[in-house]
Amino acid sequence: MKKGIINIFFILLSFYCGILWCKFEYNDICLDMGGGENPGSYEICVIEK
């Protein structure tokens, strides 16, 4: 029983770390494209010409 709870904890921790990593990668892509997290108050990364 204790081993199962520990396994579930590590599965949830891995999932959460994956979400954080995807968020970091998304923000990094926006910065590489010349924008920011919300350039120009847009919901997503958008570059105006």
mmCIF file of C-alpha atoms in Angstrom:
data_model
loop_
_atom_site.group_PDB
_atom_site.id
_atom_site.type_symbol
_atom_site.label_atom_id
_atom_site.label_comp_id
_atom_site.label_asym_id
_atom_site.label_seq_id
_atom_site.Cartn_x
_atom_site.Cartn_y
_atom_site.Cartn_z
ATOM 1 C CA MET A 1 0.000 0.000 0.000
ATOM 2 C CA LYS A 2 2.745 2.472 0.964
ATOM 3 C CA LYS A 3 4.710 1.652 -2.190
ATOM 4 C CA GLY A 4 1.622 2.348 -4.341
ATOM 5 C CA ILE A 5 1.118 5.762 -2.745
ATOM 6 C CA ILE A 6 4.773 6.622 -3.359
ATOM 7 C CA ASN A 7 4.444 5.545 -7.010
ATOM 8 C CA ILE A 8 1.331 7.694 -7.483
ATOM 9 C CA PHE A 9 3.159 10.650 -5.892
ATOM 10 C CA PHE A 10 6.071 10.325 -8.333
ATOM 11 C CA ILE A 11 3.713 9.962 -11.304
ATOM 12 C CA LEU A 12 1.898 13.164 -10.322
ATOM 13 C CA LEU A 13 5.194 14.945 -9.682
ATOM 14 C CA SER A 14 6.467 13.921 -13.129
ATOM 15 C CA PHE A 15 3.249 15.148 -14.757
ATOM 16 C CA TYR A 16 3.509 18.509 -12.974
ATOM 17 C CA CYS A 17 7.169 18.904 -13.963
ATOM 18 C CA GLY A 18 6.192 18.168 -17.574
ATOM 19 C CA ILE A 19 3.576 20.920 -17.480
ATOM 20 C CA LEU A 20 6.129 23.385 -16.108
ATOM 21 C CA TRP A 21 8.642 22.386 -18.795
ATOM 22 C CA CYS A 22 6.076 22.908 -21.581
ATOM 23 C CA LYS A 23 5.219 26.329 -20.154
ATOM 24 C CA PHE A 24 8.912 27.257 -20.078
ATOM 25 C CA GLU A 25 9.409 26.100 -23.664
ATOM 26 C CA TYR A 26 6.375 28.096 -24.853
ATOM 27 C CA ASN A 27 7.611 31.284 -23.190
ATOM 28 C CA ASP A 28 11.095 30.700 -24.627
ATOM 29 C CA ILE A 29 9.681 30.341 -28.154
ATOM 30 C CA CYS A 30 7.803 33.633 -27.776
ATOM 31 C CA LEU A 31 10.937 35.411 -26.584
ATOM 32 C CA ASP A 32 12.936 33.975 -29.508
ATOM 33 C CA MET A 33 10.301 35.306 -31.906
ATOM 34 C CA GLY A 34 10.795 38.833 -30.612
ATOM 35 C CA GLY A 35 7.795 38.981 -28.336
ATOM 36 C CA GLY A 36 7.227 38.361 -24.682
ATOM 37 C CA GLU A 37 4.809 36.367 -22.615
ATOM 38 C CA ASN A 38 1.919 38.584 -23.802
ATOM 39 C CA PRO A 39 3.287 41.070 -26.343
ATOM 40 C CA GLY A 40 0.874 43.900 -27.064
ATOM 41 C CA SER A 41 -1.616 42.527 -24.502
ATOM 42 C CA TYR A 42 -2.518 39.599 -26.757
ATOM 43 C CA GLU A 43 -3.503 36.274 -25.231
ATOM 44 C CA ILE A 44 -0.873 34.380 -27.249
ATOM 45 C CA CYS A 45 2.510 35.193 -28.734
ATOM 46 C CA VAL A 46 1.812 37.480 -31.715
ATOM 47 C CA ILE A 47 4.175 39.710 -33.643
ATOM 48 C CA GLU A 48 2.788 42.828 -35.320
ATOM 49 C CA LYS A 49 4.283 44.143 -38.550
#
